[in-house]
Amino acid sequence: MIGTQPAGIPGSGPALRGRDLAKVTSRSLYLQALFSAQRQQGLGFAFALIPVIRRLYSGAEEQGKALTRHLGFFGTHPVLAGYVLGVVARLEERRARGITIEETQIEDVKRALASPLAAFGDPLFWVTLRPLAGLVGILGMGILPLANPWGPDLRVLVCPLLALLTYNAVALRFRIAGVPRGYALADDPGKLLHSLKLATLTRVLERSSAFGFGVLVVLTLSVLARSADPASQGLAHIAFVLAPFVLGFLAAAFGLKRWPGRGVEIALAAALVALALSTRV
Amino acid sequence: MLGQPLVGACLAGALLNPGPQWELWALRIPLGVGVLLQLLLTDPSLPAAQRPRDVATAGVIGTSVALVCMERLTPVVSVSTGGMLWVLVGTIAGLIASMAGGWLETPLRARNQVAAARADELAREGRLRAFEALYWGGVFRIFLRGATWSAAGTVAGIAAASLILPQIASIITGPRTGLVFAVLLGTAFASGFHTHVRAPRHGPRWAAMGALAVILVLLHMGGPTP
């Protein structure tokens, strides 16, 4: 257990309610609103913790001191920040009830949890889940049939909905469970981290993402090949029509390997070069 | 996730639908722009290593530019490839908007730095309500910046397209549009390959399994395979 109870002083005082933790959860959605290079999510962390501070401390001075404690640097993955908020809420509650917990102890726990959650969270949510959710939306366009070829295309609503559902099916679970679970497992941060199974989830989603991209490529090539050769002129004709697609793919694949993160510039350059070449042919 | 190009593009398209006269393309153009931008703007590197790009507004601006230009410029720039030209225009507008929007992030971060100093003062004085108001102000500023940039970027994009496209109308032909579109589609798929297959471990193996599974399904259904 973090914090030792002094002999003869029973822990008594205000206790946190479920409603307070729910308020912290809802405020954690705005964690990055005042993001800055120096403190990262520090201000957002303090903002999310205000319902806890209001419940545990009375008087402007006490509340101000508690708020100041949490205004320093804090950086983790925003979806997983709830776990740290839950743990810190529990520690603040104990402190308010007279149990000896130093400010440095709370800071140490924050940092000890924030770093691994960021290390697991960034690859899971930013690198894997977000692209996968977009891919599911794109696949929706390839798989879903048109109800009426000449009427309104409802895929314009279904595809973004698929993307949103895919992302939130995973992320919302962590967002909602974060604060209460962190509060419940505040004494054993190691067990808390282990119970999230973030590495396993990342592996599964990475493979799903690659699998989905394979599906998308074949579906797209199938449609392109069909539209490229409506009169069944043969494979040579299809190859000729698909050549710009393949050239664009190869050029961009090489470019991205050489200049990672420059996808936008490479795409604009490719479009410009293609237009320039086409005017000379 | 609402800030993903596919979501922004489709929602903007559904809201901006120019009416029954354009029904065939009005909802397919947002899908095309959204799909291309989603593939092109997904960066598999960690956020700290990424270049500043405003992915959230790119889809909205791209689709809005494409639909408004389609409505206004079709009499001037008319090609046989239907909406493909406008998908191209929207995608290029979205790509440029994502770069310009990224540059606009810098002053916002600087402003947050000033807000942090004020937050320290308020906390020392124990003024929790004022601190909250300061924070909600930050939330509102993000929303305001996105909304302002979406509108300003769209107006700028339409103005640029209205100036440039009539000038180059003579070189915009159906086959040329198709060629540039095919190259951009290839680029988008290379970007997708980089994100979904090259970055994760065992990516190529799982992508091949996905491809094989669809080929089997298409063969089973008797449909054409590539």
Short mmCIF file of C-alpha atoms in Angstrom, two decimals:
data_model
loop_
_atom_site.label_atom_id
_atom_site.label_comp_id
_atom_site.label_asym_id
_atom_site.label_seq_id
_atom_site.Cartn_x
_atom_site.Cartn_y
_atom_site.Cartn_z
CA MET A 1 0.00 0.00 0.00
CA ILE A 2 1.29 3.47 -0.91
CA GLY A 3 1.35 5.73 2.16
CA THR A 4 1.60 4.66 5.77
CA GLN A 5 -1.06 5.40 8.29
CA PRO A 6 0.40 7.00 11.40
CA ALA A 7 -0.31 5.07 14.61
CA GLY A 8 -3.27 6.38 16.51
CA ILE A 9 -4.63 8.57 13.71
CA PRO A 10 -7.40 6.70 11.91
CA GLY A 11 -7.95 7.63 8.31
CA SER A 12 -11.06 9.75 8.47
CA GLY A 13 -12.36 12.55 6.32
CA PRO A 14 -14.09 13.07 3.00
CA ALA A 15 -14.32 10.11 0.64
CA LEU A 16 -14.59 10.15 -3.13
CA ARG A 17 -17.86 9.08 -4.73
CA GLY A 18 -18.52 7.35 -8.02
CA ARG A 19 -19.91 10.61 -9.36
CA ASP A 20 -16.57 12.37 -8.72
CA LEU A 21 -14.70 9.68 -10.65
CA ALA A 22 -17.23 9.96 -13.50
CA LYS A 23 -16.60 13.72 -13.64
CA VAL A 24 -12.84 13.09 -13.79
CA THR A 25 -13.44 10.63 -16.67
CA SER A 26 -15.50 13.14 -18.64
CA ARG A 27 -12.92 15.89 -18.09
CA SER A 28 -10.08 13.61 -19.18
CA LEU A 29 -11.52 13.83 -22.72
CA TYR A 30 -10.15 17.42 -22.87
CA LEU A 31 -6.71 16.46 -21.54
CA GLN A 32 -4.76 18.02 -24.41
CA ALA A 33 -6.63 21.33 -24.79
CA LEU A 34 -3.77 23.38 -23.32
CA PHE A 35 -0.98 21.09 -24.54
CA SER A 36 2.42 22.77 -24.52
CA ALA A 37 5.94 21.58 -25.17
CA GLN A 38 7.13 22.27 -21.61
CA ARG A 39 4.34 20.66 -19.56
CA GLN A 40 2.59 18.61 -22.24
CA GLN A 41 -0.71 17.48 -20.61
CA GLY A 42 0.12 18.92 -17.16
CA LEU A 43 -2.63 21.54 -17.17
CA GLY A 44 -5.15 19.05 -18.53
CA PHE A 45 -4.27 16.61 -15.75
CA ALA A 46 -4.91 19.27 -13.09
CA PHE A 47 -8.15 20.31 -14.82
CA ALA A 48 -9.42 16.71 -14.87
CA LEU A 49 -8.60 16.29 -11.17
CA ILE A 50 -10.58 19.35 -10.01
CA PRO A 51 -13.75 17.37 -9.00
CA VAL A 52 -11.51 15.27 -6.71
CA ILE A 53 -9.83 18.36 -5.25
CA ARG A 54 -13.22 20.00 -4.61
CA ARG A 55 -14.51 16.91 -2.82
CA LEU A 56 -11.42 16.34 -0.66
CA TYR A 57 -10.27 19.83 0.27
CA SER A 58 -12.23 22.75 1.58
CA GLY A 59 -11.07 26.34 1.40
CA ALA A 60 -9.38 28.18 -1.44
CA GLU A 61 -5.90 27.81 0.04
CA GLU A 62 -6.05 24.02 0.45
CA GLN A 63 -7.63 23.58 -2.96
CA GLY A 64 -5.07 25.89 -4.57
CA LYS A 65 -2.19 23.91 -3.01
CA ALA A 66 -3.66 20.63 -4.26
CA LEU A 67 -4.13 22.05 -7.76
CA THR A 68 -0.58 23.43 -7.85
CA ARG A 69 0.77 19.93 -7.05
CA HIS A 70 -0.56 18.67 -10.38
CA LEU A 71 0.31 21.55 -12.68
CA GLY A 72 3.80 20.28 -13.53
CA PHE A 73 4.92 18.15 -16.45
CA PHE A 74 2.68 15.22 -17.32
CA GLY A 75 2.85 13.25 -20.54
CA THR A 76 1.18 9.97 -21.40
CA HIS A 77 -1.18 8.62 -24.00
CA PRO A 78 -4.46 10.60 -23.68
CA VAL A 79 -6.67 7.49 -23.97
CA LEU A 80 -4.83 5.82 -21.09
CA ALA A 81 -4.45 8.90 -18.88
CA GLY A 82 -7.55 7.86 -16.89
CA TYR A 83 -5.57 5.08 -15.16
CA VAL A 84 -3.06 7.60 -13.80
CA LEU A 85 -5.87 9.98 -12.81
CA GLY A 86 -7.59 7.15 -10.90
CA VAL A 87 -4.43 6.19 -9.01
CA VAL A 88 -3.67 9.83 -8.14
CA ALA A 89 -7.28 10.40 -7.02
CA ARG A 90 -6.90 7.48 -4.59
CA LEU A 91 -3.60 8.83 -3.24
CA GLU A 92 -5.06 12.32 -2.82
CA GLU A 93 -8.00 10.81 -0.97
CA ARG A 94 -5.67 9.02 1.45
CA ARG A 95 -3.64 12.16 1.94
CA ALA A 96 -6.80 14.16 2.70
CA ARG A 97 -7.79 11.50 5.24
CA GLY A 98 -4.58 12.07 7.19
CA ILE A 99 -2.43 9.22 5.87
CA THR A 100 1.17 10.28 5.32
CA ILE A 101 1.80 10.55 1.61
CA GLU A 102 4.54 12.91 0.46
CA GLU A 103 4.07 15.08 -2.61
CA THR A 104 7.12 13.40 -4.13
CA GLN A 105 5.45 9.99 -3.71
CA ILE A 106 2.45 11.11 -5.76
CA GLU A 107 4.77 12.59 -8.39
CA ASP A 108 6.83 9.36 -8.51
CA VAL A 109 3.72 7.23 -9.03
CA LYS A 110 2.47 9.58 -11.77
CA ARG A 111 5.74 9.33 -13.65
CA ALA A 112 6.14 5.59 -13.07
CA LEU A 113 2.74 4.97 -14.65
CA ALA A 114 2.72 7.67 -17.33
CA SER A 115 5.90 6.53 -19.10
CA PRO A 116 4.95 2.87 -19.74
CA LEU A 117 1.38 3.84 -20.63
CA ALA A 118 2.76 6.27 -23.23
CA ALA A 119 5.21 3.64 -24.49
CA PHE A 120 2.42 1.09 -24.98
CA GLY A 121 -0.35 3.54 -25.88
CA ASP A 122 1.31 5.41 -28.75
CA PRO A 123 2.00 2.28 -30.85
CA LEU A 124 -1.42 0.86 -30.00
CA PHE A 125 -3.67 3.87 -30.63
CA TRP A 126 -1.79 6.25 -32.93
CA VAL A 127 0.27 3.81 -35.00
CA THR A 128 -2.11 0.84 -35.19
CA LEU A 129 -5.74 1.44 -34.16
CA ARG A 130 -6.30 4.82 -35.81
CA PRO A 131 -5.01 3.70 -39.25
CA LEU A 132 -6.95 0.43 -38.86
CA ALA A 133 -10.18 2.31 -38.14
CA GLY A 134 -9.67 4.44 -41.25
CA LEU A 135 -8.97 1.29 -43.25
CA VAL A 136 -12.21 -0.33 -42.05
CA GLY A 137 -14.09 2.76 -43.25
CA ILE A 138 -12.35 2.54 -46.63
CA LEU A 139 -13.10 -1.19 -46.86
CA GLY A 140 -16.74 -0.34 -46.22
CA MET A 141 -16.72 1.62 -49.46
CA GLY A 142 -15.30 -1.37 -51.35
CA ILE A 143 -17.53 -4.02 -49.83
CA LEU A 144 -20.92 -2.35 -49.28
CA PRO A 145 -23.16 -2.45 -52.35
CA LEU A 146 -24.95 0.58 -53.71
CA ALA A 147 -28.64 0.39 -52.88
CA ASN A 148 -29.51 2.36 -55.98
CA PRO A 149 -26.74 3.11 -58.53
CA TRP A 150 -28.30 6.46 -59.50
CA GLY A 151 -29.65 7.55 -56.14
CA PRO A 152 -28.08 8.91 -52.97
CA ASP A 153 -24.98 6.97 -51.93
CA LEU A 154 -25.53 6.10 -48.29
CA ARG A 155 -21.96 4.83 -47.99
CA VAL A 156 -21.07 8.47 -47.33
CA LEU A 157 -22.63 7.99 -43.89
CA VAL A 158 -21.90 4.30 -43.32
CA CYS A 159 -18.13 4.46 -44.03
CA PRO A 160 -17.28 7.17 -41.46
CA LEU A 161 -19.58 5.42 -39.01
CA LEU A 162 -17.62 2.18 -39.48
CA ALA A 163 -14.36 4.04 -38.83
CA LEU A 164 -15.73 5.70 -35.71
CA LEU A 165 -17.18 2.46 -34.36
CA THR A 166 -13.94 0.54 -34.93
CA TYR A 167 -11.82 3.12 -33.12
CA ASN A 168 -14.20 3.69 -30.24
CA ALA A 169 -14.95 0.00 -29.70
CA VAL A 170 -11.39 -0.22 -28.38
CA ALA A 171 -10.53 3.31 -27.21
CA LEU A 172 -13.78 4.15 -25.42
CA ARG A 173 -13.47 1.02 -23.27
CA PHE A 174 -10.09 2.23 -21.98
CA ARG A 175 -11.38 5.79 -21.56
CA ILE A 176 -14.41 4.75 -19.51
CA ALA A 177 -12.68 2.07 -17.43
CA GLY A 178 -9.48 4.07 -16.82
CA VAL A 179 -10.31 6.22 -13.80
CA PRO A 180 -12.31 3.65 -11.77
CA ARG A 181 -9.79 0.89 -12.49
CA GLY A 182 -6.84 3.10 -11.60
CA TYR A 183 -8.64 4.06 -8.38
CA ALA A 184 -9.33 0.40 -7.52
CA LEU A 185 -5.79 -0.85 -8.28
CA ALA A 186 -3.88 2.15 -6.91
CA ASP A 187 -1.89 -0.06 -4.54
CA ASP A 188 -0.53 -2.28 -7.28
CA PRO A 189 0.44 -0.24 -10.36
CA GLY A 190 2.36 -3.23 -11.76
CA LYS A 191 -0.76 -5.39 -11.71
CA LEU A 192 -2.72 -2.50 -13.23
CA LEU A 193 -0.32 -2.21 -16.17
CA HIS A 194 -0.16 -5.97 -16.69
CA SER A 195 -3.97 -6.33 -16.64
CA LEU A 196 -4.38 -3.99 -19.63
CA LYS A 197 -2.69 -6.47 -22.05
CA LEU A 198 -1.72 -3.59 -24.33
CA ALA A 199 1.12 -5.40 -26.12
CA THR A 200 -1.12 -8.35 -27.04
CA LEU A 201 -3.84 -6.03 -28.31
CA THR A 202 -1.31 -4.11 -30.43
CA ARG A 203 -0.10 -7.37 -32.01
CA VAL A 204 -3.64 -8.49 -32.88
CA LEU A 205 -4.58 -5.09 -34.34
CA GLU A 206 -1.33 -4.83 -36.34
CA ARG A 207 -2.08 -8.15 -38.01
CA SER A 208 -5.70 -7.21 -38.65
CA SER A 209 -4.49 -3.97 -40.22
CA ALA A 210 -2.10 -5.77 -42.59
CA PHE A 211 -4.78 -8.36 -43.41
CA GLY A 212 -7.29 -5.59 -44.15
CA PHE A 213 -4.84 -3.81 -46.43
CA GLY A 214 -4.31 -7.02 -48.42
CA VAL A 215 -8.10 -7.25 -48.84
CA LEU A 216 -8.28 -3.60 -49.95
CA VAL A 217 -5.53 -4.00 -52.56
CA VAL A 218 -7.20 -6.99 -54.22
CA LEU A 219 -10.65 -5.37 -54.15
CA THR A 220 -9.28 -2.17 -55.70
CA LEU A 221 -7.23 -3.95 -58.36
CA SER A 222 -10.25 -6.08 -59.18
CA VAL A 223 -12.40 -2.99 -59.77
CA LEU A 224 -9.61 -1.19 -61.67
CA ALA A 225 -8.98 -4.19 -63.93
CA ARG A 226 -12.69 -4.49 -64.66
CA SER A 227 -13.09 -0.82 -65.50
CA ALA A 228 -9.81 -0.77 -67.48
CA ASP A 229 -10.90 -3.46 -69.87
CA PRO A 230 -14.65 -3.24 -70.44
CA ALA A 231 -14.31 -4.67 -73.95
CA SER A 232 -12.16 -7.65 -72.82
CA GLN A 233 -9.13 -6.63 -74.85
CA GLY A 234 -6.78 -8.79 -72.82
CA LEU A 235 -4.05 -8.68 -70.19
CA ALA A 236 -1.73 -6.40 -72.18
CA HIS A 237 -4.41 -3.74 -72.35
CA ILE A 238 -5.07 -4.02 -68.59
CA ALA A 239 -1.33 -3.76 -67.88
CA PHE A 240 -1.10 -0.63 -70.05
CA VAL A 241 -4.03 1.02 -68.26
CA LEU A 242 -2.77 0.03 -64.80
CA ALA A 243 0.80 1.19 -65.51
CA PRO A 244 0.34 4.74 -64.05
CA PHE A 245 -1.07 3.25 -60.84
CA VAL A 246 1.90 0.87 -60.51
CA LEU A 247 4.40 3.63 -61.34
CA GLY A 248 2.79 5.95 -58.77
CA PHE A 249 2.94 3.15 -56.21
CA LEU A 250 6.61 2.33 -56.87
CA ALA A 251 7.71 5.97 -56.92
CA ALA A 252 5.91 6.77 -53.66
CA ALA A 253 7.09 3.55 -51.97
CA PHE A 254 10.68 4.47 -52.81
CA GLY A 255 10.11 8.09 -51.78
CA LEU A 256 8.59 7.16 -48.42
CA LYS A 257 11.46 4.80 -47.69
CA ARG A 258 13.91 7.59 -48.45
CA TRP A 259 11.93 10.46 -46.85
CA PRO A 260 9.55 9.00 -44.24
CA GLY A 261 6.77 11.36 -43.16
CA ARG A 262 6.86 13.28 -46.45
CA GLY A 263 3.80 11.54 -47.93
CA VAL A 264 2.00 14.81 -48.68
CA GLU A 265 4.91 16.34 -50.57
CA ILE A 266 5.53 13.08 -52.46
CA ALA A 267 1.86 12.83 -53.50
CA LEU A 268 1.75 16.44 -54.70
CA ALA A 269 5.02 16.01 -56.61
CA ALA A 270 3.78 12.76 -58.20
CA ALA A 271 0.55 14.42 -59.36
CA LEU A 272 2.45 17.37 -60.79
CA VAL A 273 5.00 15.18 -62.60
CA ALA A 274 2.19 13.03 -64.04
CA LEU A 275 0.37 16.13 -65.33
CA ALA A 276 3.58 17.59 -66.80
CA LEU A 277 4.49 14.30 -68.53
CA SER A 278 0.98 13.84 -69.89
CA THR A 279 1.09 17.25 -71.61
CA ARG A 280 4.30 16.27 -73.41
CA VAL A 281 3.04 12.93 -74.72
CA MET B 1 -11.32 10.10 -34.38
CA LEU B 2 -13.78 12.71 -35.71
CA GLY B 3 -10.66 14.41 -37.01
CA GLN B 4 -9.85 11.65 -39.49
CA PRO B 5 -9.96 12.78 -43.15
CA LEU B 6 -12.46 10.10 -44.19
CA VAL B 7 -14.90 11.11 -41.45
CA GLY B 8 -14.50 14.85 -42.03
CA ALA B 9 -14.78 14.50 -45.81
CA CYS B 10 -17.91 12.34 -45.69
CA LEU B 11 -19.67 14.49 -43.11
CA ALA B 12 -18.85 17.69 -45.02
CA GLY B 13 -20.08 16.00 -48.22
CA ALA B 14 -23.36 14.93 -46.62
CA LEU B 15 -23.93 18.47 -45.31
CA LEU B 16 -22.85 20.29 -48.47
CA ASN B 17 -24.76 18.06 -50.89
CA PRO B 18 -25.56 20.46 -53.74
CA GLY B 19 -28.85 18.80 -54.55
CA PRO B 20 -30.53 16.32 -56.91
CA GLN B 21 -28.98 17.78 -60.05
CA TRP B 22 -25.57 16.52 -58.88
CA GLU B 23 -26.84 13.43 -57.09
CA LEU B 24 -24.69 10.91 -58.94
CA TRP B 25 -21.41 12.51 -57.89
CA ALA B 26 -22.29 14.68 -54.92
CA LEU B 27 -21.90 11.84 -52.44
CA ARG B 28 -19.23 9.84 -54.28
CA ILE B 29 -16.79 12.72 -54.52
CA PRO B 30 -16.58 13.08 -50.70
CA LEU B 31 -15.97 9.33 -50.46
CA GLY B 32 -13.21 9.48 -53.07
CA VAL B 33 -11.56 12.51 -51.48
CA GLY B 34 -11.91 10.97 -48.00
CA VAL B 35 -10.42 7.62 -49.02
CA LEU B 36 -7.43 9.16 -50.81
CA LEU B 37 -6.71 11.62 -48.00
CA GLN B 38 -7.15 8.91 -45.36
CA LEU B 39 -4.49 6.78 -47.05
CA LEU B 40 -2.17 9.69 -47.80
CA LEU B 41 -2.38 11.45 -44.44
CA THR B 42 -1.98 8.45 -42.13
CA ASP B 43 1.54 8.64 -40.77
CA PRO B 44 2.75 5.44 -39.05
CA SER B 45 5.47 7.20 -37.05
CA LEU B 46 5.00 8.18 -33.40
CA PRO B 47 3.40 11.63 -32.87
CA ALA B 48 6.64 13.23 -31.68
CA ALA B 49 8.36 12.22 -34.93
CA GLN B 50 5.54 13.36 -37.22
CA ARG B 51 5.53 16.53 -39.27
CA PRO B 52 2.85 19.00 -38.19
CA ARG B 53 -0.17 18.31 -40.41
CA ASP B 54 -3.75 19.37 -39.80
CA VAL B 55 -5.38 16.09 -40.73
CA ALA B 56 -8.67 17.04 -39.07
CA THR B 57 -9.59 19.90 -41.41
CA ALA B 58 -8.01 18.46 -44.58
CA GLY B 59 -11.01 16.25 -45.40
CA VAL B 60 -13.52 19.02 -44.73
CA ILE B 61 -11.65 21.57 -46.87
CA GLY B 62 -10.90 19.08 -49.66
CA THR B 63 -14.52 17.95 -49.99
CA SER B 64 -15.94 21.47 -49.72
CA VAL B 65 -13.57 22.77 -52.41
CA ALA B 66 -14.38 19.81 -54.68
CA LEU B 67 -18.16 20.11 -54.38
CA VAL B 68 -18.35 23.89 -54.71
CA CYS B 69 -15.94 23.84 -57.68
CA MET B 70 -17.95 21.06 -59.33
CA GLU B 71 -21.09 23.14 -59.03
CA ARG B 72 -19.50 26.37 -60.29
CA LEU B 73 -16.77 25.33 -62.71
CA THR B 74 -18.32 22.39 -64.57
CA PRO B 75 -19.42 24.67 -67.46
CA VAL B 76 -15.85 25.97 -67.81
CA VAL B 77 -13.93 22.73 -67.22
CA SER B 78 -16.01 19.88 -68.54
CA VAL B 79 -14.43 16.47 -69.02
CA SER B 80 -15.83 13.06 -69.85
CA THR B 81 -14.48 11.47 -66.66
CA GLY B 82 -17.32 12.77 -64.52
CA GLY B 83 -16.43 13.33 -60.89
CA MET B 84 -12.85 12.05 -61.14
CA LEU B 85 -11.53 15.56 -61.88
CA TRP B 86 -13.27 16.95 -58.79
CA VAL B 87 -11.96 14.12 -56.62
CA LEU B 88 -8.48 15.10 -57.81
CA VAL B 89 -9.10 18.79 -57.12
CA GLY B 90 -10.47 17.99 -53.64
CA THR B 91 -7.60 15.67 -52.77
CA ILE B 92 -4.95 18.18 -53.83
CA ALA B 93 -6.78 20.96 -51.93
CA GLY B 94 -6.92 18.70 -48.86
CA LEU B 95 -3.20 17.87 -49.06
CA ILE B 96 -2.23 21.55 -49.30
CA ALA B 97 -4.68 22.44 -46.50
CA SER B 98 -3.14 19.80 -44.21
CA MET B 99 0.32 21.36 -44.67
CA ALA B 100 -0.89 24.94 -44.14
CA GLY B 101 -3.04 23.91 -41.18
CA GLY B 102 0.01 22.27 -39.59
CA TRP B 103 1.87 25.59 -39.68
CA LEU B 104 -1.06 27.24 -37.89
CA GLU B 105 -0.54 24.90 -34.90
CA THR B 106 2.63 26.72 -33.83
CA PRO B 107 1.01 30.00 -32.60
CA LEU B 108 -1.60 27.96 -30.70
CA ARG B 109 1.12 26.11 -28.77
CA ALA B 110 2.83 29.43 -27.99
CA ARG B 111 -0.47 30.78 -26.68
CA ASN B 112 -0.85 27.69 -24.47
CA GLN B 113 2.52 28.52 -22.95
CA VAL B 114 1.16 31.93 -21.89
CA ALA B 115 -1.99 30.26 -20.52
CA ALA B 116 0.18 27.92 -18.43
CA ALA B 117 1.81 30.87 -16.65
CA ARG B 118 -1.63 32.35 -15.91
CA ALA B 119 -2.82 28.93 -14.67
CA ASP B 120 0.05 28.89 -12.14
CA GLU B 121 -1.06 32.26 -10.76
CA LEU B 122 -4.69 31.18 -10.47
CA ALA B 123 -3.75 27.94 -8.71
CA ARG B 124 -1.56 29.80 -6.21
CA GLU B 125 -4.51 32.09 -5.44
CA GLY B 126 -6.81 29.06 -5.10
CA ARG B 127 -9.18 30.34 -7.80
CA LEU B 128 -10.40 27.03 -9.17
CA ARG B 129 -13.32 28.51 -11.10
CA ALA B 130 -11.06 30.99 -12.90
CA PHE B 131 -8.66 28.13 -13.69
CA GLU B 132 -11.54 26.15 -15.17
CA ALA B 133 -12.65 29.15 -17.23
CA LEU B 134 -9.09 29.50 -18.54
CA TYR B 135 -9.07 25.83 -19.51
CA TRP B 136 -12.49 25.96 -21.23
CA GLY B 137 -11.15 28.97 -23.11
CA GLY B 138 -8.36 26.72 -24.43
CA VAL B 139 -10.93 24.10 -25.55
CA PHE B 140 -12.93 26.83 -27.30
CA ARG B 141 -9.80 28.22 -29.00
CA ILE B 142 -9.04 24.82 -30.55
CA PHE B 143 -12.59 24.56 -31.86
CA LEU B 144 -12.53 28.15 -33.12
CA ARG B 145 -9.19 27.67 -34.87
CA GLY B 146 -10.45 24.49 -36.61
CA ALA B 147 -13.74 26.13 -37.66
CA THR B 148 -12.05 29.32 -38.86
CA TRP B 149 -9.37 27.44 -40.78
CA SER B 150 -11.98 25.13 -42.35
CA ALA B 151 -13.91 28.13 -43.65
CA ALA B 152 -10.86 30.21 -44.62
CA GLY B 153 -9.09 27.24 -46.24
CA THR B 154 -12.23 26.39 -48.24
CA VAL B 155 -12.63 29.96 -49.48
CA ALA B 156 -8.92 30.14 -50.38
CA GLY B 157 -9.10 26.75 -52.13
CA ILE B 158 -12.17 27.73 -54.16
CA ALA B 159 -10.58 31.06 -55.10
CA ALA B 160 -7.35 29.34 -56.18
CA ALA B 161 -9.23 26.68 -58.18
CA SER B 162 -11.44 29.33 -59.82
CA LEU B 163 -8.34 31.20 -60.92
CA ILE B 164 -6.19 28.25 -62.01
CA LEU B 165 -8.62 25.75 -63.57
CA PRO B 166 -10.09 28.05 -66.28
CA GLN B 167 -6.50 29.01 -67.25
CA ILE B 168 -5.50 25.38 -67.79
CA ALA B 169 -8.89 24.19 -69.06
CA SER B 170 -7.41 23.40 -72.48
CA ILE B 171 -5.01 20.81 -71.08
CA ILE B 172 -7.58 19.18 -68.78
CA THR B 173 -8.82 16.22 -70.77
CA GLY B 174 -10.44 12.97 -69.74
CA PRO B 175 -7.38 10.74 -70.36
CA ARG B 176 -5.05 13.19 -68.57
CA THR B 177 -7.37 13.36 -65.57
CA GLY B 178 -7.46 9.56 -65.52
CA LEU B 179 -3.67 9.36 -65.70
CA VAL B 180 -3.07 11.80 -62.84
CA PHE B 181 -5.80 10.12 -60.80
CA ALA B 182 -4.20 6.69 -61.32
CA VAL B 183 -0.78 8.02 -60.25
CA LEU B 184 -2.28 9.64 -57.13
CA LEU B 185 -4.16 6.43 -56.32
CA GLY B 186 -0.88 4.50 -56.63
CA THR B 187 0.79 7.01 -54.32
CA ALA B 188 -2.04 6.63 -51.80
CA PHE B 189 -1.69 2.85 -51.86
CA ALA B 190 2.07 3.13 -51.36
CA SER B 191 1.37 5.33 -48.34
CA GLY B 192 -1.13 2.75 -47.08
CA PHE B 193 1.40 -0.04 -47.66
CA HIS B 194 3.95 1.94 -45.66
CA THR B 195 1.46 2.33 -42.77
CA HIS B 196 -0.32 -1.01 -42.67
CA VAL B 197 2.17 -3.53 -44.02
CA ARG B 198 5.73 -2.24 -43.81
CA ALA B 199 5.56 -0.80 -40.28
CA PRO B 200 4.17 -3.78 -38.30
CA ARG B 201 6.04 -7.03 -37.77
CA HIS B 202 4.86 -9.91 -40.02
CA GLY B 203 2.90 -7.29 -42.01
CA PRO B 204 3.65 -8.72 -45.48
CA ARG B 205 2.60 -12.22 -44.39
CA TRP B 206 -0.76 -11.02 -43.05
CA ALA B 207 -1.36 -8.75 -46.06
CA ALA B 208 -0.73 -11.72 -48.38
CA MET B 209 -3.22 -13.78 -46.35
CA GLY B 210 -5.81 -11.02 -46.69
CA ALA B 211 -5.22 -10.77 -50.43
CA LEU B 212 -5.44 -14.55 -50.84
CA ALA B 213 -8.66 -14.71 -48.83
CA VAL B 214 -10.36 -12.15 -51.10
CA ILE B 215 -9.08 -13.83 -54.26
CA LEU B 216 -10.60 -17.09 -53.04
CA VAL B 217 -13.89 -15.37 -52.24
CA LEU B 218 -13.96 -13.64 -55.65
CA LEU B 219 -13.17 -16.93 -57.42
CA HIS B 220 -15.88 -18.66 -55.43
CA MET B 221 -18.37 -15.95 -56.40
CA GLY B 222 -17.29 -16.24 -60.03
CA GLY B 223 -16.30 -12.58 -60.17
CA PRO B 224 -13.24 -11.21 -61.93
CA THR B 225 -9.84 -11.31 -60.24
CA PRO B 226 -6.89 -9.08 -61.08
#
